[in-house]
PDB file of C-alpha atoms in Angstrom:
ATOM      1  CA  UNK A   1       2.804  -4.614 -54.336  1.00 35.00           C
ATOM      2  CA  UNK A   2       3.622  -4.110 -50.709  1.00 44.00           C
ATOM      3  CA  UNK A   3       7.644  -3.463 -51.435  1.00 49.00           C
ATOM      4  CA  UNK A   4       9.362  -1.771 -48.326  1.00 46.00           C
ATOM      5  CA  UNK A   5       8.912   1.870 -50.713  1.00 46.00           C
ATOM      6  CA  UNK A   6       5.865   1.228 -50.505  1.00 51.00           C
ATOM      7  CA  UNK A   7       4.743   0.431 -46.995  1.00 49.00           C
ATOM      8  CA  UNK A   8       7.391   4.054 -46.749  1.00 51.00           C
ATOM      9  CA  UNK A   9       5.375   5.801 -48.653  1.00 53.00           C
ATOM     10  CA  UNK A  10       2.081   4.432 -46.593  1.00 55.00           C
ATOM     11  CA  UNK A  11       3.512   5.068 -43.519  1.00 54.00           C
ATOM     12  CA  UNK A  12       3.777   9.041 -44.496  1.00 55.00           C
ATOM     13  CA  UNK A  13       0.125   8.858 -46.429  1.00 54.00           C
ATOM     14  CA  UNK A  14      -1.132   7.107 -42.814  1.00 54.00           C
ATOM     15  CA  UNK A  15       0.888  10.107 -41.400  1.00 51.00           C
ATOM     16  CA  UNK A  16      -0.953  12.988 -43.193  1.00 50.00           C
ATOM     17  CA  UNK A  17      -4.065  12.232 -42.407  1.00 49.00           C
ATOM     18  CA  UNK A  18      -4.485   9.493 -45.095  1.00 47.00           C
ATOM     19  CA  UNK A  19      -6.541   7.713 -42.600  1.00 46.00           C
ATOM     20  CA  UNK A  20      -9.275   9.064 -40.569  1.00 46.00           C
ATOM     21  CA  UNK A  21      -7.667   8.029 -37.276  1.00 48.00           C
ATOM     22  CA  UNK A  22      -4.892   9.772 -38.059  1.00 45.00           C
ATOM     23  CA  UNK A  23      -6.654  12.599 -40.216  1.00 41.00           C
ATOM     24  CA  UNK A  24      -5.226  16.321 -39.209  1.00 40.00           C
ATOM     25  CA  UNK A  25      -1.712  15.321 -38.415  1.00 41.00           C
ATOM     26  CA  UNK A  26       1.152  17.645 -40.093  1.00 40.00           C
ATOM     27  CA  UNK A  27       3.940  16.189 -42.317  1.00 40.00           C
ATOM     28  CA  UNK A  28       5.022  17.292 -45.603  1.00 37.00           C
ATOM     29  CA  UNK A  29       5.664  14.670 -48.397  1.00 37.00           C
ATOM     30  CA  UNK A  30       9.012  13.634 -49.316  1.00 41.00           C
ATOM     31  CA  UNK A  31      11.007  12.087 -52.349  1.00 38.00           C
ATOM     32  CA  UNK A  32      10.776   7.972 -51.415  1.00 38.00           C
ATOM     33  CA  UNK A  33      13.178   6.588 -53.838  1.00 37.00           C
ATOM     34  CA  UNK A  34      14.180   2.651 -54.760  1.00 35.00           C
ATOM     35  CA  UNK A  35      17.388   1.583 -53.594  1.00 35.00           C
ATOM     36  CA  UNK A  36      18.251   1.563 -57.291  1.00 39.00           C
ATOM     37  CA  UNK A  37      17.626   5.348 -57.424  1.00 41.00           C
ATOM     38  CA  UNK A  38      14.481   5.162 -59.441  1.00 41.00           C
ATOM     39  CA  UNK A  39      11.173   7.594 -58.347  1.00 42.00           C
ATOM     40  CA  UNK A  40       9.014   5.523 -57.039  1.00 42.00           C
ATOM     41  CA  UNK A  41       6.491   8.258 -56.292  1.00 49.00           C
ATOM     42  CA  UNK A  42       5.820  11.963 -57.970  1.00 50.00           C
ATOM     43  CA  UNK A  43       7.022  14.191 -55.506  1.00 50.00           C
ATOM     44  CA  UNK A  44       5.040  17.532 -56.753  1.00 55.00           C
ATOM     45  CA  UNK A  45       1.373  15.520 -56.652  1.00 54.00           C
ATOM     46  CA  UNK A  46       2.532  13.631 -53.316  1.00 50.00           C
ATOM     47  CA  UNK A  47       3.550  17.168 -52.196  1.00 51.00           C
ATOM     48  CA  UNK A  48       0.714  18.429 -53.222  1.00 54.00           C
ATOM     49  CA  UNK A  49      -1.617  15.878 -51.452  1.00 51.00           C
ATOM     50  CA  UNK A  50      -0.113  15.917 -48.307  1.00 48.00           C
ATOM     51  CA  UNK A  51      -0.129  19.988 -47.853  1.00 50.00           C
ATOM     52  CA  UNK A  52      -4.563  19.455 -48.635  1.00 50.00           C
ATOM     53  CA  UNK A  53      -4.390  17.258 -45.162  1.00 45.00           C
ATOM     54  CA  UNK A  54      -1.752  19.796 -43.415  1.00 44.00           C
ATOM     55  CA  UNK A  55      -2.998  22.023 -40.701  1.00 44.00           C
ATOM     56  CA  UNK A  56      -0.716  24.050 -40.227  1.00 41.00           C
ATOM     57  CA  UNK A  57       0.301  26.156 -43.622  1.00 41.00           C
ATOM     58  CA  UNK A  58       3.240  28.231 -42.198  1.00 45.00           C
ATOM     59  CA  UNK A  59       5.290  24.800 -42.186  1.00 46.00           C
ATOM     60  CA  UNK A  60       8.210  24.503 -44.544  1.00 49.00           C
ATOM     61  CA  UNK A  61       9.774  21.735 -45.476  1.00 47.00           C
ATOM     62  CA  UNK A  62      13.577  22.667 -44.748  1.00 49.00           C
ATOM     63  CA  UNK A  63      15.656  19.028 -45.081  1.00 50.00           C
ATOM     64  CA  UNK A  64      15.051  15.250 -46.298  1.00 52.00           C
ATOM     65  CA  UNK A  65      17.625  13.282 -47.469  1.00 53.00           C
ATOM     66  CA  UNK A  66      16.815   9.463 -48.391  1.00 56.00           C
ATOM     67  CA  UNK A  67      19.419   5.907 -47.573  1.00 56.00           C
ATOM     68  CA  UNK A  68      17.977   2.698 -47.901  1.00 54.00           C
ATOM     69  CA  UNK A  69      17.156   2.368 -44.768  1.00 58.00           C
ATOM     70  CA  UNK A  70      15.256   5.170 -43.724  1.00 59.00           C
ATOM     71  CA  UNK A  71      13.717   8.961 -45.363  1.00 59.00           C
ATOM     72  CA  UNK A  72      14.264  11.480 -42.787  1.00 60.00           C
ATOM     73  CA  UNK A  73      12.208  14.624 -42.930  1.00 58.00           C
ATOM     74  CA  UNK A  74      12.610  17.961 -40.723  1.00 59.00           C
ATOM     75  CA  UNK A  75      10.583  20.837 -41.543  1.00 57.00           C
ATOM     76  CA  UNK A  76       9.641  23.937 -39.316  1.00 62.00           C
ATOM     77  CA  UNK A  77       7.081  26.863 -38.658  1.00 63.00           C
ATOM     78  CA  UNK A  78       5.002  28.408 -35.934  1.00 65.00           C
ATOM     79  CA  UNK A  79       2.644  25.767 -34.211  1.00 62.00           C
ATOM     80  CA  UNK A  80      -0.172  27.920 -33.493  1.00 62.00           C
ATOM     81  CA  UNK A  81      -1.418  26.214 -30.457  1.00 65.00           C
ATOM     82  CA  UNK A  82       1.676  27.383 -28.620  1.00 70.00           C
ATOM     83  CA  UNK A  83       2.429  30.106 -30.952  1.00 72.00           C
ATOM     84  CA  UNK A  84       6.605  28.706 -30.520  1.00 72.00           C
ATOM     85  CA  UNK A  85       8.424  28.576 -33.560  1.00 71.00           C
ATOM     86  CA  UNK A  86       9.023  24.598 -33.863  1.00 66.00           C
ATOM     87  CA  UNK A  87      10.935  22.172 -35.727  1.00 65.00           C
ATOM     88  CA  UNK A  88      10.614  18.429 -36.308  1.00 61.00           C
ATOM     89  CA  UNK A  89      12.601  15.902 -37.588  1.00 60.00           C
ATOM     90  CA  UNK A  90      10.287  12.425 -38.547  1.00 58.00           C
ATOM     91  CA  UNK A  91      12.668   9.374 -39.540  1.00 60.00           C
ATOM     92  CA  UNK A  92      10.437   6.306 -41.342  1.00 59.00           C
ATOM     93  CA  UNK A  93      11.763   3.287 -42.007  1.00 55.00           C
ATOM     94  CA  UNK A  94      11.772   2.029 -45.875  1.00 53.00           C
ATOM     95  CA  UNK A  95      12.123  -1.448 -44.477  1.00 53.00           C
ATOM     96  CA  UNK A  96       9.113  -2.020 -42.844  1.00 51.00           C
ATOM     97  CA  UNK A  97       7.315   1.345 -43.255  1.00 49.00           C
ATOM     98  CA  UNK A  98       7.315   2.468 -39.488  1.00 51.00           C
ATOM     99  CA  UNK A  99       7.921   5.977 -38.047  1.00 49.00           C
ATOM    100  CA  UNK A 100      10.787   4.853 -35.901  1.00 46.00           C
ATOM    101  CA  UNK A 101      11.801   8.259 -34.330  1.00 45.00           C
ATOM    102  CA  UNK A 102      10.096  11.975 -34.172  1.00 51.00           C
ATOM    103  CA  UNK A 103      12.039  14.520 -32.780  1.00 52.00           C
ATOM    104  CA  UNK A 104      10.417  18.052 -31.481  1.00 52.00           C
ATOM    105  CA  UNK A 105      12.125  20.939 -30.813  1.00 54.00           C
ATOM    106  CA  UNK A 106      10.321  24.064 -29.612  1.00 50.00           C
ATOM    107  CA  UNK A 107      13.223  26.369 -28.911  1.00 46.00           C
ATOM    108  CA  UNK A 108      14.483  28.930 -31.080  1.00 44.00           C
ATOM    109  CA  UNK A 109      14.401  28.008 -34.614  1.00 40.00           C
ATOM    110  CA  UNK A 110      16.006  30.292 -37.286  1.00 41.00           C
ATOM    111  CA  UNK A 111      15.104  30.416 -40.927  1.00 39.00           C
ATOM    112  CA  UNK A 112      18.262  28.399 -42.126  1.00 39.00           C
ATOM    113  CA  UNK A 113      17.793  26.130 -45.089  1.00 38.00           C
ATOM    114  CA  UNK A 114      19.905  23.656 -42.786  1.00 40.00           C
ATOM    115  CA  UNK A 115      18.753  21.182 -40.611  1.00 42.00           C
ATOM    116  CA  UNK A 116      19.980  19.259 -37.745  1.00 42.00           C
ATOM    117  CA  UNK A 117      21.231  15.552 -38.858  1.00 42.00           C
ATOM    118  CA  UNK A 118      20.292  12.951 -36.743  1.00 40.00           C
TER     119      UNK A 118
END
């Protein structure tokens, strides 16, 4: 029940607003995958649930890639509190479901469908 997937895919959920203490902060869903490979959860209705909670609508996903240690997931858009073009890059942990790094960056950001590798 509480696999390390899981407590992943809680950690995101807790993330978007899942929670009401945590309720109105952005993140777009990601693929969270068994070490095996296998789905572990639809990524269209996880998708789909997480962009109800997101604030800010111009965000795009632009990058997540998946080991079995960690899901890391950049995406970018205009943060319309600072009106900046803005990307961030959230790494959680599949081992014990923790966000262990978020990285901001509020300089220039160009439309690429690449993102920066941490």
């Amino acid at each position: 029940m509480n696999s390390s997937v899981e407590l992943a895919i809680e950690a995101v959920r807790w993330w978007c607003g899942e929670w009401e203490e945590k309720r109105g902060l952005e993140l777009f869903a990601v693929d969270m995958v068994h070490d095996s490979g296998v789905l572990l959860e639809d990524r269209e209705s996880f998708l789909k649930s997480a962009q109800c909670r997101l604030p800010w609508p111009s965000y795009e996903i632009v990058h997540t890639s998946i080991d079995n240690l960690t899901v890391a997931i950049a995406f970018e858009g205009v943060d319309p509190i600072i009106n900046l073009k803005s990307r961030f890059i959230w790494l959680v942990s599949v081992k014990d479901g923790s966000i262990t790094k978020i990285l901001s960056n509020h300089a220039n950001v160009t439309h690429s469908r690449d993102a920066t590798h941490t």
